[in-house]
JSON list of C-alpha atoms in Angstrom, two decimals:
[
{"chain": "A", "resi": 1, "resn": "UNK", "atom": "CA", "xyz": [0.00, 0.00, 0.00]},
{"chain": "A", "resi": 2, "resn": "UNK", "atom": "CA", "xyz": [1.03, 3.46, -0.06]},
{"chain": "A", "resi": 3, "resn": "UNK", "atom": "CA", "xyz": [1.08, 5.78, 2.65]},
{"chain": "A", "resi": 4, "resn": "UNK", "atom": "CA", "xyz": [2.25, 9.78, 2.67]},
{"chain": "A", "resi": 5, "resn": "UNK", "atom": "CA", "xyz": [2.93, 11.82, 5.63]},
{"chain": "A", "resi": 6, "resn": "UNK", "atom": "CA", "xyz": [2.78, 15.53, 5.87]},
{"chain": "A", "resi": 7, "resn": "UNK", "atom": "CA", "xyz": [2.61, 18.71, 8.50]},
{"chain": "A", "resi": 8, "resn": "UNK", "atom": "CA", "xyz": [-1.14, 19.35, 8.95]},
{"chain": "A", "resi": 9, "resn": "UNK", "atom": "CA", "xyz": [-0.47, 23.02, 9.40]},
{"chain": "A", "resi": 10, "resn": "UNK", "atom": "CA", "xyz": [2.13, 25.45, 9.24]},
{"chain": "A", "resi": 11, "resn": "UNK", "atom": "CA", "xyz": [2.17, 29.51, 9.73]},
{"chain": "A", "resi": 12, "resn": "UNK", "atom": "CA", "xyz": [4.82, 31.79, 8.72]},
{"chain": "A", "resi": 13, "resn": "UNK", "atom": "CA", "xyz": [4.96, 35.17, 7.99]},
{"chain": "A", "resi": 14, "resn": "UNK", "atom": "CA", "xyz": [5.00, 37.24, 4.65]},
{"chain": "A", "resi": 15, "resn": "UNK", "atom": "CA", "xyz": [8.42, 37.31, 2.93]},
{"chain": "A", "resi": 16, "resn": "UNK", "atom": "CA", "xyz": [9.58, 34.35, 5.11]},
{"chain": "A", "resi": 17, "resn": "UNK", "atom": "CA", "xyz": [10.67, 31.30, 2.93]},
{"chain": "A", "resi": 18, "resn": "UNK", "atom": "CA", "xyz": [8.38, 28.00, 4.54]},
{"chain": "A", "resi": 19, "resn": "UNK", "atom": "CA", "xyz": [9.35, 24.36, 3.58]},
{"chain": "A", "resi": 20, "resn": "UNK", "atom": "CA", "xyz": [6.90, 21.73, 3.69]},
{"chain": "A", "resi": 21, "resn": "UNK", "atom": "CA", "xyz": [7.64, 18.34, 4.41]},
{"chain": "A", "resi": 22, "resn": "UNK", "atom": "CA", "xyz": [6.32, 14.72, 2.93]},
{"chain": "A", "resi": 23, "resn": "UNK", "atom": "CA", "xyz": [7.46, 11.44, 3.61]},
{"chain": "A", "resi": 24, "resn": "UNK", "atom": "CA", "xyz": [6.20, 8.52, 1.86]},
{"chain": "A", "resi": 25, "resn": "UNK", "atom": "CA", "xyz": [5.57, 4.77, 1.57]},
{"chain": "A", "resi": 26, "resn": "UNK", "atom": "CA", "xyz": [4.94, 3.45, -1.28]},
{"chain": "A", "resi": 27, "resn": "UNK", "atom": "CA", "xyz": [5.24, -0.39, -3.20]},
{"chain": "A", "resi": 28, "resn": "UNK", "atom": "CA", "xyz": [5.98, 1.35, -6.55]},
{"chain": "A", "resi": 29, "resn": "UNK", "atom": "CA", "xyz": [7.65, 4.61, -6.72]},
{"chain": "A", "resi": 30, "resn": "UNK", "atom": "CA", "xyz": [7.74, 6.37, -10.04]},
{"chain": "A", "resi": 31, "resn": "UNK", "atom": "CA", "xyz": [7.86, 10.18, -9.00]},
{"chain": "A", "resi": 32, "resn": "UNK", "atom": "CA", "xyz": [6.45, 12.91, -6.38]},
{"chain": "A", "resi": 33, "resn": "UNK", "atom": "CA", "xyz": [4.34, 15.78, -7.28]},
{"chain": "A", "resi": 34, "resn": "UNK", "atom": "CA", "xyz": [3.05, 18.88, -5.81]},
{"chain": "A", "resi": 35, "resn": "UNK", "atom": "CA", "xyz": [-0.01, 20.59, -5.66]},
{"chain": "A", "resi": 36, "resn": "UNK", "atom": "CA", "xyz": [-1.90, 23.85, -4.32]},
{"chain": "A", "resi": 37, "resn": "UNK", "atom": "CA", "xyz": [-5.35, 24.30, -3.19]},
{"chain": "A", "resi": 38, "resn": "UNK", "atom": "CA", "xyz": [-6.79, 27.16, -2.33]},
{"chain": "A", "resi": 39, "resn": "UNK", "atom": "CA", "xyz": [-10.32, 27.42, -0.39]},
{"chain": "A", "resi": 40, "resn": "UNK", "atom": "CA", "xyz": [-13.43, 25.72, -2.46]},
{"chain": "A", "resi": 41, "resn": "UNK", "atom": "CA", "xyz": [-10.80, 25.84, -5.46]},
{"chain": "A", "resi": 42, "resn": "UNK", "atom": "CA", "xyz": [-9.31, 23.10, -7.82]},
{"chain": "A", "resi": 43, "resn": "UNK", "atom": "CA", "xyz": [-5.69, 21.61, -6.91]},
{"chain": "A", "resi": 44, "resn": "UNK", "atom": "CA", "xyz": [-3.52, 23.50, -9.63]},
{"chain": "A", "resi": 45, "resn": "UNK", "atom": "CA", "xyz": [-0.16, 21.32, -10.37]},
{"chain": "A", "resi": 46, "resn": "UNK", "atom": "CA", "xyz": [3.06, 22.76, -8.91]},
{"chain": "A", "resi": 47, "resn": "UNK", "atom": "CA", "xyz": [6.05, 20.74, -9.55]},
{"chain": "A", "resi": 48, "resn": "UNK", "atom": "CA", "xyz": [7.39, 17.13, -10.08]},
{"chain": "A", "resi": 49, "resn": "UNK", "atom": "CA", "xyz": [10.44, 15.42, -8.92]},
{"chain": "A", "resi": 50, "resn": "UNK", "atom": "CA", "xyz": [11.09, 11.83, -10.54]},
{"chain": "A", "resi": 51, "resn": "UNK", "atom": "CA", "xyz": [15.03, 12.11, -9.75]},
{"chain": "A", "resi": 52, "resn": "UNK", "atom": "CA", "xyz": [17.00, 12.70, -6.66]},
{"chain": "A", "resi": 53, "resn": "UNK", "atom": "CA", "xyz": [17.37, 17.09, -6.33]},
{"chain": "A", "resi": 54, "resn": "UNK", "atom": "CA", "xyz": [16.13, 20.00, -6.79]},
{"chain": "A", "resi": 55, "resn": "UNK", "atom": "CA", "xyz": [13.77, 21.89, -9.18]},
{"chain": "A", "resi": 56, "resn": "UNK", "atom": "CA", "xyz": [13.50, 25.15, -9.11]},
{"chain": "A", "resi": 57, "resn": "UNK", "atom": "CA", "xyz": [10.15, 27.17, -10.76]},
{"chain": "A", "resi": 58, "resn": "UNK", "atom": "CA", "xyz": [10.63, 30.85, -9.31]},
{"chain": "A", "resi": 59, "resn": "UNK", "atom": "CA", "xyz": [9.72, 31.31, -5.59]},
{"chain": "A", "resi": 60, "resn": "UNK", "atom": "CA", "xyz": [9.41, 27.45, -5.36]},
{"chain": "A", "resi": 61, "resn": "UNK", "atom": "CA", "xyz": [11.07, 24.76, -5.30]},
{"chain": "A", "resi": 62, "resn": "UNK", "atom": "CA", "xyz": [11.04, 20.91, -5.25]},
{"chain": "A", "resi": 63, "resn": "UNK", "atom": "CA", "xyz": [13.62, 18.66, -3.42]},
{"chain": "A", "resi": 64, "resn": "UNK", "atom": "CA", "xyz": [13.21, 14.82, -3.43]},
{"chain": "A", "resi": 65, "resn": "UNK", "atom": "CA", "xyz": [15.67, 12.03, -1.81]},
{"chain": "A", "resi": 66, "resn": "UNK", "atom": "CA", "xyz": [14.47, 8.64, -2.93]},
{"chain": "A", "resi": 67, "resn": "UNK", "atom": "CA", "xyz": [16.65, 6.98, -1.35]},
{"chain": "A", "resi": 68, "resn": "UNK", "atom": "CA", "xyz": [14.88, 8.79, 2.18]},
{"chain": "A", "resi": 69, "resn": "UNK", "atom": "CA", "xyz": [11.42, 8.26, 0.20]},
{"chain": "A", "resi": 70, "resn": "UNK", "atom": "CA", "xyz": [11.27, 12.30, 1.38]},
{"chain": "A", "resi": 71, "resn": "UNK", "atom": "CA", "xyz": [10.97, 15.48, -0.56]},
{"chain": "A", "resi": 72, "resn": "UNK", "atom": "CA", "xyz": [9.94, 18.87, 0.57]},
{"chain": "A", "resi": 73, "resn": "UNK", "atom": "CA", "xyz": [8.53, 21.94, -1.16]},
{"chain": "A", "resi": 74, "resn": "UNK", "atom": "CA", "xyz": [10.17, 25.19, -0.36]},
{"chain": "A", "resi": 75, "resn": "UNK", "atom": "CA", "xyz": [8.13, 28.86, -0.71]},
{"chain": "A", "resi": 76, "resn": "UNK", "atom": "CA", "xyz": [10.32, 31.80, -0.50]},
{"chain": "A", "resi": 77, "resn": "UNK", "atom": "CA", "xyz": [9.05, 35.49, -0.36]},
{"chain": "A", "resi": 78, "resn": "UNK", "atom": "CA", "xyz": [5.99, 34.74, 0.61]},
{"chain": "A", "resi": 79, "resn": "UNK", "atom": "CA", "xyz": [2.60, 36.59, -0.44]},
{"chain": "A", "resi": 80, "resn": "UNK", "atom": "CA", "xyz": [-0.44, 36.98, 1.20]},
{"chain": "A", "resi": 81, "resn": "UNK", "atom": "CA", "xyz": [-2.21, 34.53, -1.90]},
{"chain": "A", "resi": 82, "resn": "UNK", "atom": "CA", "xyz": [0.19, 31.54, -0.60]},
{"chain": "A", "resi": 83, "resn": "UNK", "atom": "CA", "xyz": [-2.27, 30.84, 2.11]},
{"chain": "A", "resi": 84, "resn": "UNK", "atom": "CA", "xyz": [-3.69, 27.36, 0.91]},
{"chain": "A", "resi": 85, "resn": "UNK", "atom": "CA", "xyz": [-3.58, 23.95, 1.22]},
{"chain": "A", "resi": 86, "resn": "UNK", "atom": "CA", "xyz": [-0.88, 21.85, -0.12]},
{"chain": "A", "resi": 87, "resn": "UNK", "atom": "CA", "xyz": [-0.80, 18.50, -1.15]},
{"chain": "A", "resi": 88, "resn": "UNK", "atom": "CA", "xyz": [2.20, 15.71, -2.08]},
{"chain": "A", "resi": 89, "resn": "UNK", "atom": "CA", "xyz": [1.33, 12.94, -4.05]},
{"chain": "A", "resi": 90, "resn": "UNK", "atom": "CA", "xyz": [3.18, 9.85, -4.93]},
{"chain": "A", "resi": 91, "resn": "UNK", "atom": "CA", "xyz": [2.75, 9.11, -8.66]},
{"chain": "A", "resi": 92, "resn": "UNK", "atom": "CA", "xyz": [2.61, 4.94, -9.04]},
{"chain": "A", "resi": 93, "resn": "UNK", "atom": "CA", "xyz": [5.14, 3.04, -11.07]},
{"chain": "A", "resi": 94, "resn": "UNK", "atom": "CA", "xyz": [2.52, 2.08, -13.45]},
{"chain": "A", "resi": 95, "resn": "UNK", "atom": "CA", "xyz": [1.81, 6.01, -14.59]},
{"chain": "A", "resi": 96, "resn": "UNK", "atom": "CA", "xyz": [-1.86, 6.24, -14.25]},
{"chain": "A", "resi": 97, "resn": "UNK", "atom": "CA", "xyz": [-2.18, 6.66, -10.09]},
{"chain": "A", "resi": 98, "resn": "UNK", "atom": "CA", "xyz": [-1.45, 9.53, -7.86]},
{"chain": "A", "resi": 99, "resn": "UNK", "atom": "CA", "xyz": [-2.17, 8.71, -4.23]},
{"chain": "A", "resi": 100, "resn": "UNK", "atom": "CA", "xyz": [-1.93, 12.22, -2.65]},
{"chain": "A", "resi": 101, "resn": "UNK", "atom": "CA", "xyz": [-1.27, 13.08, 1.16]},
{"chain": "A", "resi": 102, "resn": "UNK", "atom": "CA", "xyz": [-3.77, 14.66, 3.19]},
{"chain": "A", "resi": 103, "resn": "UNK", "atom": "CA", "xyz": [-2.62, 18.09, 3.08]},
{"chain": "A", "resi": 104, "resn": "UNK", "atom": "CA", "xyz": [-0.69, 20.89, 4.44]},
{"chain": "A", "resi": 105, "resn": "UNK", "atom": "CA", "xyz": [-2.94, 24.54, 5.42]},
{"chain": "A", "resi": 106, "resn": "UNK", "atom": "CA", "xyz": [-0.57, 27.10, 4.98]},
{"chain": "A", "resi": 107, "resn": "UNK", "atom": "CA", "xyz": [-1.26, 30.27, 7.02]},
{"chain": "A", "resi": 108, "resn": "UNK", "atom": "CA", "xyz": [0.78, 33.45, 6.21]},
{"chain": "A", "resi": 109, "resn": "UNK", "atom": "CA", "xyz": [0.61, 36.32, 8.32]},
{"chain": "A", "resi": 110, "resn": "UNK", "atom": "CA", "xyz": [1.01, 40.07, 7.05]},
{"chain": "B", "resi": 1, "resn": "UNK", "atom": "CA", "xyz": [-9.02, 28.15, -23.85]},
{"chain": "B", "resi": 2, "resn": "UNK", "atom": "CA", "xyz": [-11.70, 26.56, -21.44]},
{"chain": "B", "resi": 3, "resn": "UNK", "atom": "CA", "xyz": [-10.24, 24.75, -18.37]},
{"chain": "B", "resi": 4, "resn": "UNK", "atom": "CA", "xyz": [-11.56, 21.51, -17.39]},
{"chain": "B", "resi": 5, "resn": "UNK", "atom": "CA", "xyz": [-14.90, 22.08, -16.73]},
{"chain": "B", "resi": 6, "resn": "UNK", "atom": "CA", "xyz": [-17.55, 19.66, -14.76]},
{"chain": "B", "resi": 7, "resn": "UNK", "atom": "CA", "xyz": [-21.28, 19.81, -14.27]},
{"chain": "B", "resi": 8, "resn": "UNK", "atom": "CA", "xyz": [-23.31, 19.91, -12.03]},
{"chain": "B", "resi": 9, "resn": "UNK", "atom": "CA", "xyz": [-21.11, 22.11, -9.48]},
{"chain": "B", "resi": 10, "resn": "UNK", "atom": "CA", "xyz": [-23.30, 21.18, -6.46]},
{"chain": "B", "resi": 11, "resn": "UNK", "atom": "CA", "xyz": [-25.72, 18.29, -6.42]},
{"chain": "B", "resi": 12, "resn": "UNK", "atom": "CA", "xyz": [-27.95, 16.51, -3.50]},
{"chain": "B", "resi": 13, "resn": "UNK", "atom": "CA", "xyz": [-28.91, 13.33, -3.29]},
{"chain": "B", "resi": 14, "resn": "UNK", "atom": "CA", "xyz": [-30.66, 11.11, -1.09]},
{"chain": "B", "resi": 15, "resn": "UNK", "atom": "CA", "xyz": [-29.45, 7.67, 0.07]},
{"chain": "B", "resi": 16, "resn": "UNK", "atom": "CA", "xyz": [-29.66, 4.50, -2.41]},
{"chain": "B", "resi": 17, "resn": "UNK", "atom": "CA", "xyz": [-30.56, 7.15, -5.36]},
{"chain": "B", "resi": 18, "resn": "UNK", "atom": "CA", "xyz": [-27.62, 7.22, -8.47]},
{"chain": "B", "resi": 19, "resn": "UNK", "atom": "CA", "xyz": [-25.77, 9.91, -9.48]},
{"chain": "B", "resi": 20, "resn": "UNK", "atom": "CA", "xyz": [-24.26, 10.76, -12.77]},
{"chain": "B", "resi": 21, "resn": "UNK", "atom": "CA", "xyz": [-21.17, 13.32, -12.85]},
{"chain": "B", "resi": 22, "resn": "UNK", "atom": "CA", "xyz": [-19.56, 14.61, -16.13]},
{"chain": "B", "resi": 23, "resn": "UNK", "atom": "CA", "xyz": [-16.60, 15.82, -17.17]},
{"chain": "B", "resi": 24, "resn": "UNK", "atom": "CA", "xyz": [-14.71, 17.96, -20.15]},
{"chain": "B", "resi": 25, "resn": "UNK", "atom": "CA", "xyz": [-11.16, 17.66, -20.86]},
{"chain": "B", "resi": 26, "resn": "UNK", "atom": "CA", "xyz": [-9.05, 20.42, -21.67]},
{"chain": "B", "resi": 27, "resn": "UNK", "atom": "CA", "xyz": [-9.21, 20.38, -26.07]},
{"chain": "B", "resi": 28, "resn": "UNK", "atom": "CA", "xyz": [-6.69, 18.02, -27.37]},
{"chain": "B", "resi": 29, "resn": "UNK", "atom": "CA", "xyz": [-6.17, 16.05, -23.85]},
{"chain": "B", "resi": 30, "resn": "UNK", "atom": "CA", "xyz": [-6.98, 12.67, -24.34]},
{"chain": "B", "resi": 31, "resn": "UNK", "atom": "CA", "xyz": [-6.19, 11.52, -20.67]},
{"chain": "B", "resi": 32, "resn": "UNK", "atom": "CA", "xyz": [-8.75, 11.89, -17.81]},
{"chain": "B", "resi": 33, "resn": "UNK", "atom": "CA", "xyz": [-9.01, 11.00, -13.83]},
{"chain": "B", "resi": 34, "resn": "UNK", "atom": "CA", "xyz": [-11.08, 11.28, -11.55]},
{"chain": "B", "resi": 35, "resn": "UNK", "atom": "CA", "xyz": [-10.47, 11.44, -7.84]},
{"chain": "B", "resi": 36, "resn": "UNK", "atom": "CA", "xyz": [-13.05, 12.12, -4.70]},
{"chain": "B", "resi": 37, "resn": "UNK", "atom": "CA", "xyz": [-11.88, 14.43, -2.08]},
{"chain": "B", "resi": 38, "resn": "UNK", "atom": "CA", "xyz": [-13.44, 14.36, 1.25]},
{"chain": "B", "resi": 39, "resn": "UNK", "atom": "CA", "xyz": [-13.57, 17.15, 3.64]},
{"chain": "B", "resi": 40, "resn": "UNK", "atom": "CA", "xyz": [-9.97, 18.20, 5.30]},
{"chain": "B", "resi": 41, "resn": "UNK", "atom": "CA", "xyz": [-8.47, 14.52, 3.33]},
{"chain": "B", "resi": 42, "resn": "UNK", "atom": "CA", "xyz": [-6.50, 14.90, 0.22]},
{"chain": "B", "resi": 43, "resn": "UNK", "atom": "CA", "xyz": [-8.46, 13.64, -3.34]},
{"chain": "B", "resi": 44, "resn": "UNK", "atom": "CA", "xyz": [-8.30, 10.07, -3.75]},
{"chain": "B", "resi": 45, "resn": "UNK", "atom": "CA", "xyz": [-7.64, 8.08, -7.06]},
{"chain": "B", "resi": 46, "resn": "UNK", "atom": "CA", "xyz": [-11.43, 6.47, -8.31]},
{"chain": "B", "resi": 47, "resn": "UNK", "atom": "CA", "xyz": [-10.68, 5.93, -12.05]},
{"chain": "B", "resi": 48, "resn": "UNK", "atom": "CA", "xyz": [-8.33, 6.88, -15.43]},
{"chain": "B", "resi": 49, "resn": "UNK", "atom": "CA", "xyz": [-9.25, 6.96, -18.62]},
{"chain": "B", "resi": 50, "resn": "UNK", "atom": "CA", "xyz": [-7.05, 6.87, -21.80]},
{"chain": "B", "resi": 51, "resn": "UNK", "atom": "CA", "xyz": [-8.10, 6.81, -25.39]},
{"chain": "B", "resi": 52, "resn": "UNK", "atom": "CA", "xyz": [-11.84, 5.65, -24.02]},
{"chain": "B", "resi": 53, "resn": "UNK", "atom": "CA", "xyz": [-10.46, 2.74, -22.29]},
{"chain": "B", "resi": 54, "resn": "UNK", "atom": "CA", "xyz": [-10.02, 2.40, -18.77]},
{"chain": "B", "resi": 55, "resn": "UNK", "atom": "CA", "xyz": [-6.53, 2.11, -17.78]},
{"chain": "B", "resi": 56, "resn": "UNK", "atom": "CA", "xyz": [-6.27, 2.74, -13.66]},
{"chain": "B", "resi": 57, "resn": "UNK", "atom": "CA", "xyz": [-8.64, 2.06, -10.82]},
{"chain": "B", "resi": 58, "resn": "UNK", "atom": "CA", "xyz": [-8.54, 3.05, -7.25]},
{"chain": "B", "resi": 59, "resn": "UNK", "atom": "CA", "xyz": [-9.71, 1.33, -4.12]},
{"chain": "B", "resi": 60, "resn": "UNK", "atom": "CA", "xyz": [-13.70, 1.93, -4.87]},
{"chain": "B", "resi": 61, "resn": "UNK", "atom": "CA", "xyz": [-16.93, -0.45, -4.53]},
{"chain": "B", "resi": 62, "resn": "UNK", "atom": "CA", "xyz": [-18.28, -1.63, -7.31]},
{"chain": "B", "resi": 63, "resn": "UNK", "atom": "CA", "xyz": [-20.88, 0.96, -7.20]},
{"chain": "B", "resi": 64, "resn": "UNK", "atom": "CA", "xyz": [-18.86, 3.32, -8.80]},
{"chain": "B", "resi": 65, "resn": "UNK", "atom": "CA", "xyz": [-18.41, 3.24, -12.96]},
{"chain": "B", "resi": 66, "resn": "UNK", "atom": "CA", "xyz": [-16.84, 5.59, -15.61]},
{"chain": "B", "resi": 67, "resn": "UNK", "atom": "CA", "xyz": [-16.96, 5.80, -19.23]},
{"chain": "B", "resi": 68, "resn": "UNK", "atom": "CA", "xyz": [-14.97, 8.05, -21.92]},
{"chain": "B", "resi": 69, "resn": "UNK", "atom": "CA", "xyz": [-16.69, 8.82, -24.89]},
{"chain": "B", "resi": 70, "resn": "UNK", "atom": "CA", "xyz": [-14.98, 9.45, -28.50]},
{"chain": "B", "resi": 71, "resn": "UNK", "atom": "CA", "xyz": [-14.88, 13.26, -27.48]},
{"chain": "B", "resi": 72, "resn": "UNK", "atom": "CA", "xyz": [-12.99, 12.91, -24.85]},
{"chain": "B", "resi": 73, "resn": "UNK", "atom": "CA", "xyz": [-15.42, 13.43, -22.43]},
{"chain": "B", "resi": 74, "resn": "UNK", "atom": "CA", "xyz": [-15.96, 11.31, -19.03]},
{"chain": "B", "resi": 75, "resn": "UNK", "atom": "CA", "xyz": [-18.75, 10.64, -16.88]},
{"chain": "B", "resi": 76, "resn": "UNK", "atom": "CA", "xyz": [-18.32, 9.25, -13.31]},
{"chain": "B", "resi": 77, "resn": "UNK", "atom": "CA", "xyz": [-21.33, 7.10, -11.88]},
{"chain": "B", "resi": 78, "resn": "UNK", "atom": "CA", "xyz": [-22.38, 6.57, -8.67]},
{"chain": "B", "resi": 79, "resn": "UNK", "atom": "CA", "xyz": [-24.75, 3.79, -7.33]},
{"chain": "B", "resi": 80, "resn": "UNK", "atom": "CA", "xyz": [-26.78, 3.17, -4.79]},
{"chain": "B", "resi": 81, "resn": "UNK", "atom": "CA", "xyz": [-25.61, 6.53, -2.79]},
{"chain": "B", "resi": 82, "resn": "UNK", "atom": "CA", "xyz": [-24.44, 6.23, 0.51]},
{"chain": "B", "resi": 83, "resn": "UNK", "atom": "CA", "xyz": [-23.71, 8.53, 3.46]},
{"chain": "B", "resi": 84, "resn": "UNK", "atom": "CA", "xyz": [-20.04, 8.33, 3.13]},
{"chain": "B", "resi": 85, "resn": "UNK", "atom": "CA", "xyz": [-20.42, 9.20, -0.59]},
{"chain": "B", "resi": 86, "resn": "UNK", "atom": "CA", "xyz": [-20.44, 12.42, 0.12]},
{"chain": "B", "resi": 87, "resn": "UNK", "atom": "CA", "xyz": [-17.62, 14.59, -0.96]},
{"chain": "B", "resi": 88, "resn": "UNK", "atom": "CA", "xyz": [-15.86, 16.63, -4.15]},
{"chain": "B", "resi": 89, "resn": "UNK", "atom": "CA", "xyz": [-15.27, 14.79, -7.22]},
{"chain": "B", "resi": 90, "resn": "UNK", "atom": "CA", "xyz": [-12.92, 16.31, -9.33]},
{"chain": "B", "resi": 91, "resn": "UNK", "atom": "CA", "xyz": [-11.84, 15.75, -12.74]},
{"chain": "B", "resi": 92, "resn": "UNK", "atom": "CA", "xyz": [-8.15, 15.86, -13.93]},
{"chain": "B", "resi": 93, "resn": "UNK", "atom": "CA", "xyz": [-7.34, 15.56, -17.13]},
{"chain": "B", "resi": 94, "resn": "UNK", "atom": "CA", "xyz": [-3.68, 15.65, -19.06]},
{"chain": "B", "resi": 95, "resn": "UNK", "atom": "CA", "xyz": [-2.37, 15.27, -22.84]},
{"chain": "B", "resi": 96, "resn": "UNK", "atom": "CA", "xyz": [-0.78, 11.26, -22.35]},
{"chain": "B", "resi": 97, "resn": "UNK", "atom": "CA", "xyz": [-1.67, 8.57, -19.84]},
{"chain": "B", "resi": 98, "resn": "UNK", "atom": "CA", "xyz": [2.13, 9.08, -18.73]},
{"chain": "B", "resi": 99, "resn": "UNK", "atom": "CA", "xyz": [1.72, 12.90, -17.92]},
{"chain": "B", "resi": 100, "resn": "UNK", "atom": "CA", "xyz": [2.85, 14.22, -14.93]},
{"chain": "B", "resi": 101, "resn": "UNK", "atom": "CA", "xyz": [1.33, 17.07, -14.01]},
{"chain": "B", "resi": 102, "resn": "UNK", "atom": "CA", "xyz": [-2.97, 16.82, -14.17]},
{"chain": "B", "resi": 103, "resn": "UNK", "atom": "CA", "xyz": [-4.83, 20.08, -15.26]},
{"chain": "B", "resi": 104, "resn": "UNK", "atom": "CA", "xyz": [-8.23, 19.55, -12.06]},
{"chain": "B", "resi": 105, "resn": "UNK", "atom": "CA", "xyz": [-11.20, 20.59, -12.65]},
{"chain": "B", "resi": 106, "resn": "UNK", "atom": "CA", "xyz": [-13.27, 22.99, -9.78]},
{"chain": "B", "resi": 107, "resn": "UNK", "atom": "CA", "xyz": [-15.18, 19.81, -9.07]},
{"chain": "B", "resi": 108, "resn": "UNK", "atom": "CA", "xyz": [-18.79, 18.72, -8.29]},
{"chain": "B", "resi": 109, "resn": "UNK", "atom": "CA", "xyz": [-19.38, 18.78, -4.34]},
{"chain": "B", "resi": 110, "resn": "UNK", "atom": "CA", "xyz": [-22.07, 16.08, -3.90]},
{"chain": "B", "resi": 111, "resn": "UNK", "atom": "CA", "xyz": [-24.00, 15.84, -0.67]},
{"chain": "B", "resi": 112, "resn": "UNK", "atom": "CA", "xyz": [-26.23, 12.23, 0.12]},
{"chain": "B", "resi": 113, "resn": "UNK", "atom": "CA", "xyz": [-28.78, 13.06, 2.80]}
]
């Protein structure tokens, strides 16, 4: 089975950098993703790590050790709009399944 | 260029009725999921769909079904409604099975009373 692990909640303040953490079990790793969700919105795709390192797509950035099973994403300069929830999700060796943690609420304060 | 976009947005049901959920891809993605989110839980996989065939399933009763039609289209259906069936649905679709990165849709929030 497959089973992710992340923060619940986390609060930092505007222009801080925040880095979110996700741990994961999994029978068939193929690649961790990243996604935002704001209130009553639709997750909107952030980034995707299928090798060991870092990507980089302006204030944020991706890291994933697979050898840990662990990645983290990392917000820097932080706006107001940040506040949302954020999700990890495991994609499955066989391409077609994402099993997705259950979330991290970001809070920024001005 | 139109998102994904799904219909209804808001639906209630009662217990034991069916439900019928549809879905529009982004034009010229030929890939489309579907996944149920529950209150404060991340969305769960239900069902892909490439080139009209069904090529991933999730951990769901029997009671749930999905099609693709030549379009591109998908419709999620739900049988025999239950308590615990309540929850978002949300549509993802992408270009290629193998994509990485799924374009959601806002979602239908169903509620079984």
């Amino acid at each position: 089975g497959q089973s992710l692990e992340q923060p619940s909640e986390v609060t930092a303040v505007e222009g801080a950098i925040v880095q979110i953490n996700c741990t994961y079990q999994t029978s068939g790793f193929y690649g961790l993703s990243w996604y935002q969700q704001h209130d009553g919105g639709a997750p909107t795709f952030l980034s995707y790590n299928a090798l060991d390192g870092l990507e980089e797509t302006g204030r944020f950035s991706s890291f994933l050790s697979r050898s840990d099973s662990y990645g983290y994403l990392l917000l820097q300069e932080l706006q107001m709009k940040d506040s949302a929830s954020y999700f990890c999700a495991v994609r499955e060796y066989n391409f077609n399944k994402f099993y997705f943690g259950s979330g991290t609420k970001l809070n920024v304060k001005p | 260029d139109a998102g994904v976009t799904q219909s209804p947005t808001h639906l209630i049901k009662t217990r034991g009725q069916q439900v019928t959920l549809r879905c529009s891809p982004i034009s010229g993605h030929k890939s489309v999921s579907w996944y149920q989110q529950v209150l404060g839980q991340g969305p769960q996989f239900i069902f892909q769909y490439y080139e009209k065939e069904e090529r991933g399933r999730g951990n769901f009763p029997d009671r749930f079904s999905a099609r693709q039609f030549p379009n591109y289209s998908s419709e999620l259906n739900v049988n025999a409604l239950l308590l615990g069936d309540s929850a978002l649905y949300l549509c993802a679709s992408s270009l290629e099975q193998g994509a990485y990165g799924y374009t959601f849709g806002s979602g239908t929030r169903l509620t079984v009373v």
